[in-house]
């Protein structure tokens, strides 16, 4: 499998600019052969403004950006893409727009069969996985399904947040929400990426990059913590 | 319209027991004529354990509890109910189960036409509104629609949480999430109930009870703050 993915927890890290904390990894990942990146701005309402933000940033890294929203034919734009970058925002809005524009299966094919590199951030990371069932977002629109592009056979929870022992708020913690997910008969693994961390997938190998640890929730097992640099390739097999 | 609703933000307030912070309001609302309450435990995975928690608590207030999950015919149980109480948990799971069991329209009829009192807490408050599009929960299962029972013509965000100015977390604040909701062409009003607050609706009158303020987000307008005791009846007209 030719799959190459860089799945980032968050677009902006506290104190830094857009994509600043992961720009080195984005550059290492896309390399010098890629000249143009197809950006998917569907997760935010103002797609033109979002494309400008991505274009301005990626230009400083040496890449030109085409926005799929500016293409006459979005499917053709994906088919011709050298690399795909799906930005963060609202995951429900993003997934619905991907289906509305007929892009889910064509992105899957381009990435898994043709080896086109895929960068996702936040919501763009959620939709790269098996489903959006572990997003943190508000369900502001109704997508035709929660099944997503399926570039990896597990779920990711981006922006993972540890419980604050001093909080007086009684809403469910992130851990409790993932436990509720595990009460349903879905995929057993949820990789929780704290802000600052990202997952690199190259074919059958997966490793954790960035500056923060990731936490793995597997149904019926103890959660485990993984340091930056960890090999997480076992997540890519269907029955981890 | 005979409608009588008590819509509570949260089942448990920090430092208190289950329903402790709202038990006086529940008792005032149900009164002495109601003897038995039909409890809907669908929002949690272990429905029997959940029904026991509700039964033990409501018994101390003088009410017997029947769980809809223990009924041979859930629709018949709703039809016969003196009062309905839908508890909190996961809103997606709750709404899906309400549809799976054919209860959405029968609850709507019982409450709006027959005047059966309805108590909702957290997820049980979300499903009482026009839609679940402003829930905070994780989309662990896929309901057939986000449209809900529609006992009031607006949305509620329970467990509303003000942004923490000291936070280094970059995930969207609750306010930002509601702003994203308002970018879509849905109902214009979102009543954000902080933990400790609840909305009492009697026919065409609505008022805020509890100990904390509520915040109202209306599309295209400044947000407004409302003290406990405020009259919020204007929310019940279709075009506030």
PDB file of C-alpha atoms in Angstrom, chain A residues 161-170 173, chain B residues 14:
ATOM      1  CA  UNK A 161      -7.441  17.105  26.666  1.00  0.00           C
ATOM      2  CA  UNK A 162      -6.558  15.499  29.989  1.00  0.00           C
ATOM      3  CA  UNK A 163      -9.115  15.919  32.747  1.00  0.00           C
ATOM      4  CA  UNK A 164      -8.479  18.923  34.992  1.00  0.00           C
ATOM      5  CA  UNK A 165      -8.565  17.679  38.598  1.00  0.00           C
ATOM      6  CA  UNK A 166      -9.466  21.194  39.803  1.00  0.00           C
ATOM      7  CA  UNK A 167     -12.436  21.628  37.484  1.00  0.00           C
ATOM      8  CA  UNK A 168     -15.890  22.061  38.985  1.00  0.00           C
ATOM      9  CA  UNK A 169     -17.519  21.475  35.606  1.00  0.00           C
ATOM     10  CA  UNK A 170     -19.606  18.310  35.530  1.00  0.00           C
ATOM     11  CA  UNK A 173     -14.351  14.533  30.443  1.00  0.00           C
TER      12      UNK A 173
ATOM     13  CA  UNK B  14     -20.256  19.991  41.621  1.00  0.00           C
TER      14      UNK B  14
END
